[in-house]
Short mmCIF file of C-alpha atoms and ligand atoms in Angstrom, two decimals:
data_model
loop_
_atom_site.label_atom_id
_atom_site.label_comp_id
_atom_site.label_asym_id
_atom_site.label_seq_id
_atom_site.Cartn_x
_atom_site.Cartn_y
_atom_site.Cartn_z
CA MET A 1 -3.82 -6.53 10.60
CA LEU A 2 -5.11 -9.49 8.53
CA PRO A 3 -2.27 -11.97 8.08
CA ILE A 4 -1.00 -13.23 4.75
CA ILE A 5 0.93 -16.43 5.60
CA ASP A 6 3.19 -15.23 8.41
CA ARG A 7 2.83 -11.45 8.59
CA PRO A 8 0.00 -8.94 8.86
CA LEU A 9 -0.76 -6.96 5.70
CA ILE A 10 0.56 -3.79 7.29
CA GLN A 11 4.01 -5.37 7.62
CA TYR A 12 4.22 -5.92 3.85
CA ALA A 13 3.52 -2.21 3.25
CA VAL A 14 6.04 -1.24 5.92
CA ASP A 15 8.74 -3.45 4.38
CA GLU A 16 8.00 -1.99 0.94
CA ALA A 17 8.29 1.58 2.30
CA ILE A 18 11.56 0.86 4.07
CA GLU A 19 13.02 -0.78 0.96
CA ALA A 20 12.17 2.42 -0.95
CA GLY A 21 14.13 4.50 1.58
CA CYS A 22 11.42 5.77 3.95
CA ASP A 23 12.70 6.31 7.49
CA THR A 24 9.63 7.85 9.11
CA LEU A 25 6.36 5.97 8.90
CA VAL A 26 3.18 7.83 9.73
CA PHE A 27 0.17 5.64 10.42
CA VAL A 28 -3.17 7.36 10.12
CA THR A 29 -5.80 5.35 11.96
CA ASN A 30 -9.02 6.01 13.84
CA ARG A 31 -8.98 6.33 17.60
CA TYR A 32 -10.46 2.88 18.19
CA LYS A 33 -7.78 0.99 16.31
CA HIS A 34 -4.92 0.29 18.67
CA ALA A 35 -3.93 -3.00 17.08
CA VAL A 36 -1.44 -1.41 14.66
CA ALA A 37 0.31 0.60 17.38
CA ASP A 38 0.36 -2.49 19.64
CA TYR A 39 1.90 -4.57 16.89
CA PHE A 40 4.82 -2.17 16.40
CA ASP A 41 5.34 -1.78 20.14
CA LYS A 42 7.88 -3.82 22.07
CA HIS A 43 6.53 -7.08 23.49
CA TYR A 44 8.69 -7.61 26.55
CA GLU A 45 6.69 -10.47 28.10
CA LEU A 46 6.21 -12.37 24.85
CA GLU A 47 9.89 -11.96 23.94
CA HIS A 48 10.88 -13.26 27.35
CA LYS A 49 8.59 -16.30 27.03
CA LEU A 50 9.85 -17.17 23.54
CA GLU A 51 13.44 -16.75 24.66
CA GLN A 52 12.87 -19.02 27.65
CA GLY A 53 11.16 -21.58 25.43
CA GLY A 54 14.05 -21.51 22.95
CA LYS A 55 11.68 -20.44 20.14
CA LEU A 56 14.30 -18.32 18.41
CA GLU A 57 12.71 -18.08 14.98
CA GLN A 58 9.46 -16.71 16.41
CA LEU A 59 11.47 -14.45 18.69
CA GLU A 60 13.20 -12.87 15.69
CA GLN A 61 9.86 -12.21 14.06
CA VAL A 62 8.34 -10.60 17.14
CA ARG A 63 11.45 -8.58 17.81
CA HIS A 64 12.03 -7.00 14.44
CA PRO A 65 8.98 -5.55 12.80
CA LEU A 66 11.13 -2.41 12.26
CA PRO A 67 14.84 -1.74 11.78
CA ASP A 68 16.49 0.67 14.25
CA HIS A 69 16.77 3.63 11.86
CA VAL A 70 13.01 3.74 11.24
CA ARG A 71 10.68 5.73 13.48
CA VAL A 72 6.93 5.46 13.61
CA VAL A 73 4.39 8.16 14.32
CA PHE A 74 0.70 7.54 14.93
CA VAL A 75 -1.86 10.10 13.87
CA THR A 76 -5.57 9.89 14.56
CA GLN A 77 -8.11 10.73 11.90
CA PRO A 78 -10.95 12.03 14.08
CA GLU A 79 -13.69 11.39 11.50
CA ALA A 80 -13.76 9.08 8.46
CA LEU A 81 -14.01 11.88 5.89
CA GLY A 82 -12.09 10.12 3.12
CA LEU A 83 -8.58 9.26 1.93
CA GLY A 84 -7.69 12.89 1.17
CA HIS A 85 -8.68 13.89 4.69
CA ALA A 86 -6.66 10.99 6.16
CA VAL A 87 -3.56 12.18 4.29
CA LEU A 88 -4.20 15.77 5.40
CA CYS A 89 -4.15 14.56 9.03
CA ALA A 90 -0.44 13.76 8.57
CA ARG A 91 0.43 17.28 7.38
CA ASP A 92 2.20 18.49 10.54
CA VAL A 93 4.38 15.39 10.73
CA VAL A 94 5.28 15.29 7.04
CA GLY A 95 5.95 19.01 6.46
CA ASP A 96 6.84 20.27 2.98
CA GLU A 97 8.94 17.38 1.73
CA PRO A 98 7.83 14.90 -0.92
CA PHE A 99 6.38 11.80 0.71
CA ALA A 100 4.78 8.48 -0.16
CA VAL A 101 1.27 7.23 0.55
CA LEU A 102 0.71 3.47 0.78
CA LEU A 103 -2.72 1.91 1.15
CA PRO A 104 -1.89 -1.42 2.78
CA ASP A 105 -5.00 -3.24 1.56
CA ASP A 106 -3.39 -3.10 -1.88
CA LEU A 107 -0.71 -5.73 -1.39
CA MET A 108 2.08 -5.41 -3.96
CA TRP A 109 4.36 -8.24 -5.00
CA ASN A 110 7.34 -8.36 -7.30
CA ARG A 111 10.23 -10.77 -7.60
CA GLY A 112 12.66 -7.83 -8.03
CA ALA A 113 12.43 -4.33 -6.53
CA GLY A 114 9.17 -3.54 -4.75
CA CYS A 115 6.59 -1.21 -6.28
CA LEU A 116 7.45 1.84 -4.17
CA LYS A 117 11.19 1.40 -4.77
CA GLN A 118 10.54 1.33 -8.52
CA MET A 119 8.49 4.52 -8.15
CA ALA A 120 11.14 6.22 -5.98
CA ASP A 121 13.77 5.52 -8.65
CA LEU A 122 11.55 7.21 -11.24
CA ALA A 123 10.78 10.16 -8.93
CA GLU A 124 14.48 10.68 -8.43
CA ARG A 125 14.94 10.97 -12.19
CA THR A 126 11.94 13.24 -12.86
CA GLY A 127 11.88 15.28 -9.64
CA GLY A 128 8.08 15.07 -9.76
CA GLY A 129 5.32 12.94 -8.28
CA VAL A 130 4.61 9.33 -9.28
CA ILE A 131 1.42 7.28 -8.99
CA ALA A 132 1.24 3.54 -9.57
CA VAL A 133 -1.38 2.42 -12.09
CA GLU A 134 -2.64 -0.76 -13.69
CA GLU A 135 -5.20 -1.57 -16.35
CA VAL A 136 -8.59 -2.67 -15.06
CA PRO A 137 -11.61 -3.99 -16.99
CA HIS A 138 -13.57 -1.03 -18.33
CA GLU A 139 -16.67 -1.90 -16.32
CA LYS A 140 -14.66 -1.60 -13.08
CA THR A 141 -13.59 2.06 -13.44
CA SER A 142 -16.12 3.18 -10.81
CA SER A 143 -14.07 1.42 -8.12
CA TYR A 144 -10.87 3.41 -8.75
CA GLY A 145 -9.20 6.71 -9.41
CA ILE A 146 -8.70 6.78 -13.19
CA VAL A 147 -5.98 8.71 -15.02
CA ALA A 148 -5.63 10.22 -18.48
CA THR A 149 -2.00 10.28 -19.60
CA ARG A 150 0.19 11.40 -22.43
CA ASP A 151 1.88 8.59 -24.33
CA PHE A 152 3.83 6.22 -22.16
CA GLN A 153 7.62 6.16 -22.48
CA GLY A 154 8.40 2.67 -21.26
CA ARG A 155 6.54 2.25 -18.00
CA SER A 156 5.63 5.89 -17.31
CA GLY A 157 3.52 8.67 -18.81
CA ARG A 158 2.68 12.19 -17.63
CA ILE A 159 -0.78 12.43 -16.05
CA GLU A 160 -2.99 15.07 -17.65
CA ALA A 161 -6.19 14.48 -15.72
CA MET A 162 -7.48 12.30 -12.93
CA VAL A 163 -11.03 11.39 -11.89
CA GLU A 164 -12.22 9.54 -8.79
CA LYS A 165 -14.45 6.53 -9.45
CA PRO A 166 -15.98 7.55 -12.80
CA GLN A 167 -18.72 5.49 -14.42
CA PRO A 168 -17.28 3.54 -17.39
CA GLU A 169 -18.92 5.92 -19.88
CA ASP A 170 -17.22 8.92 -18.24
CA ALA A 171 -13.81 7.32 -17.62
CA PRO A 172 -10.93 8.86 -19.58
CA SER A 173 -9.17 5.46 -19.77
CA ASN A 174 -9.03 2.12 -17.97
CA LEU A 175 -5.78 2.97 -16.18
CA ALA A 176 -6.56 2.73 -12.48
CA VAL A 177 -4.66 4.18 -9.56
CA VAL A 178 -3.49 1.52 -7.14
CA GLY A 179 -2.62 2.38 -3.57
CA ARG A 180 0.90 3.75 -4.02
CA TYR A 181 1.68 7.44 -4.47
CA ILE A 182 4.79 9.64 -4.29
CA LEU A 183 3.55 13.19 -3.86
CA PRO A 184 5.02 16.68 -3.57
CA GLY A 185 4.64 18.38 -0.15
CA GLY A 186 2.50 21.00 -1.93
CA ILE A 187 -0.36 18.49 -2.06
CA PHE A 188 -1.32 19.49 1.49
CA GLN A 189 -2.24 23.01 0.39
CA ALA A 190 -4.42 21.53 -2.33
CA LEU A 191 -5.99 19.05 0.13
CA ALA A 192 -6.83 21.82 2.59
CA LYS A 193 -8.89 23.48 -0.17
CA THR A 194 -10.50 20.29 -1.48
CA GLY A 195 -14.22 19.92 -0.78
CA ARG A 196 -16.17 16.69 -0.66
CA GLY A 197 -16.13 14.71 -3.89
CA ALA A 198 -17.10 11.19 -4.95
CA GLY A 199 -19.02 9.35 -2.21
CA GLY A 200 -19.26 12.59 -0.20
CA GLU A 201 -15.61 12.16 0.86
CA ILE A 202 -12.54 14.40 0.63
CA GLN A 203 -10.67 12.66 -2.16
CA LEU A 204 -6.90 12.53 -2.60
CA THR A 205 -7.54 12.16 -6.34
CA ASP A 206 -9.26 15.59 -6.48
CA ALA A 207 -6.33 17.32 -4.75
CA ILE A 208 -3.84 15.65 -7.08
CA ALA A 209 -5.96 16.66 -10.09
CA GLY A 210 -5.75 20.27 -8.83
CA VAL A 211 -1.94 20.10 -8.56
CA ILE A 212 -1.75 18.73 -12.12
CA LYS A 213 -4.05 21.47 -13.42
CA ALA A 214 -1.77 24.05 -11.83
CA GLY A 215 1.16 22.59 -13.83
CA GLY A 216 2.64 20.12 -11.33
CA GLN A 217 4.36 17.09 -12.86
CA ILE A 218 2.96 13.77 -11.75
CA ASP A 219 3.65 10.62 -13.74
CA ALA A 220 1.60 7.45 -13.91
CA TYR A 221 3.83 4.43 -13.47
CA HIS A 222 2.97 0.99 -14.77
CA PHE A 223 4.66 -1.01 -12.00
CA GLU A 224 6.40 -4.32 -12.47
CA GLY A 225 4.77 -7.05 -10.41
CA ARG A 226 1.28 -7.85 -9.19
CA ARG A 227 -1.31 -6.20 -7.00
CA PHE A 228 -3.69 -8.07 -4.73
CA ASP A 229 -6.78 -6.19 -3.59
CA CYS A 230 -6.97 -7.48 -0.04
CA GLY A 231 -9.97 -5.28 0.67
CA ALA A 232 -12.01 -7.98 -1.12
CA HIS A 233 -12.35 -11.62 -0.05
CA ILE A 234 -11.19 -13.02 -3.38
CA GLY A 235 -8.14 -10.73 -3.35
CA LEU A 236 -7.19 -12.00 0.09
CA ILE A 237 -7.56 -15.59 -1.10
CA GLN A 238 -5.48 -14.93 -4.24
CA ALA A 239 -2.79 -13.22 -2.17
CA THR A 240 -2.69 -16.09 0.31
CA VAL A 241 -2.33 -18.66 -2.48
CA HIS A 242 0.33 -16.61 -4.26
CA PHE A 243 2.42 -15.83 -1.19
CA ALA A 244 2.14 -19.43 0.00
CA LEU A 245 3.48 -20.72 -3.34
CA GLU A 246 6.28 -18.11 -3.34
CA HIS A 247 7.25 -18.72 0.28
CA PRO A 248 10.90 -19.87 0.52
CA LYS A 249 10.21 -22.25 3.38
CA HIS A 250 6.58 -23.33 2.90
CA GLY A 251 6.23 -23.02 -0.90
CA ALA A 252 6.78 -26.69 -1.77
CA ALA A 253 4.45 -27.97 0.96
CA ALA A 254 1.84 -25.37 0.01
CA ARG A 255 1.93 -26.51 -3.64
CA ALA A 256 1.47 -30.14 -2.60
CA ALA A 257 -1.41 -29.21 -0.28
CA MET A 258 -3.15 -27.22 -3.05
CA HIS A 259 -2.77 -30.07 -5.55
CA ALA A 260 -4.16 -32.51 -3.00
CA ALA A 261 -7.12 -30.26 -2.24
CA LEU A 262 -7.93 -29.84 -5.96
CA ASP A 263 -7.60 -33.57 -6.63
CA GLU A 264 -9.96 -34.28 -3.76
CA LYS A 265 -12.55 -31.87 -5.18
CA ARG A 266 -12.22 -33.39 -8.66
CA GLY A 267 -12.35 -36.93 -7.33
C1 LIG B 301 -8.72 4.59 -3.03
C2 LIG B 301 -8.53 5.79 -3.95
C3 LIG B 301 -8.68 5.37 -5.40
C4 LIG B 301 -7.71 4.25 -5.73
C5 LIG B 301 -7.90 3.08 -4.74
C6 LIG B 301 -6.82 2.02 -4.94
O1 LIG B 301 -10.06 4.18 -3.13
O2 LIG B 301 -9.47 6.80 -3.60
O3 LIG B 301 -8.42 6.47 -6.25
O4 LIG B 301 -7.89 3.80 -7.05
O5 LIG B 301 -7.83 3.53 -3.38
O6 LIG B 301 -7.01 0.93 -4.10
P1 LIG B 301 -10.74 3.14 -2.07
O7 LIG B 301 -10.35 1.77 -2.51
O8 LIG B 301 -10.19 3.49 -0.72
O9 LIG B 301 -12.21 3.38 -2.18
#
């Protein structure tokens, strides 16, 4: 729920999913976190107040976190057993269809089509799964899922192997998985059989690696745009600076404020 400029992080992921064609959004949270559900709920009293006060711009923002054709479902992950386990919790809602996983602390930005839309276009062409990747410094491989691919054709290459958080000396490459996946429904079967992996958690990476081993096609996709790791302080700061500068209404003022702040520090 941390805000970047004028929206919580979760709203950026939701907008990206809707742009890519998702019409059912499944939020997997723990039972103590009601803030996300509250945010997407209707706010009758607040709407009334804003309407009365003539604050129409704010009213629009409060009123429309979701378009009418999109439904939301909330699923509780009873224990924090890892990303793979969190995804498995959504099995009954998702069923056997291909679906997307978005980790909202990875905030994606692109001037053109969003990251998930780019991936959905590729998935439509290949009929297989797609995982967004980017190069990371070699010494950082132990923070990510790392893929080994066949040669890239343009922005995509078939994944041959995948390892969760390998030490640099064990990493098959420096191509890191970022938090966007399009997966076949069959991943749930693999997840149900996946034991604890890196960090003692049930890892999505391990289940995907199993699907690939069994012959499933999953491509790595070098997305167009930028990723901000908002799970880290510096990533949040970078995202805030970037989105402020790109903001259609506040961009110019933000630039002036940043110049002024830097000049003051220099002076
Ligand atoms: C998760 C995944 C990892 C991926 C990362 C991207 O890790 O397990 O494979 O590279 O997200 O942000 P986490 O950051 O939750 O530890």
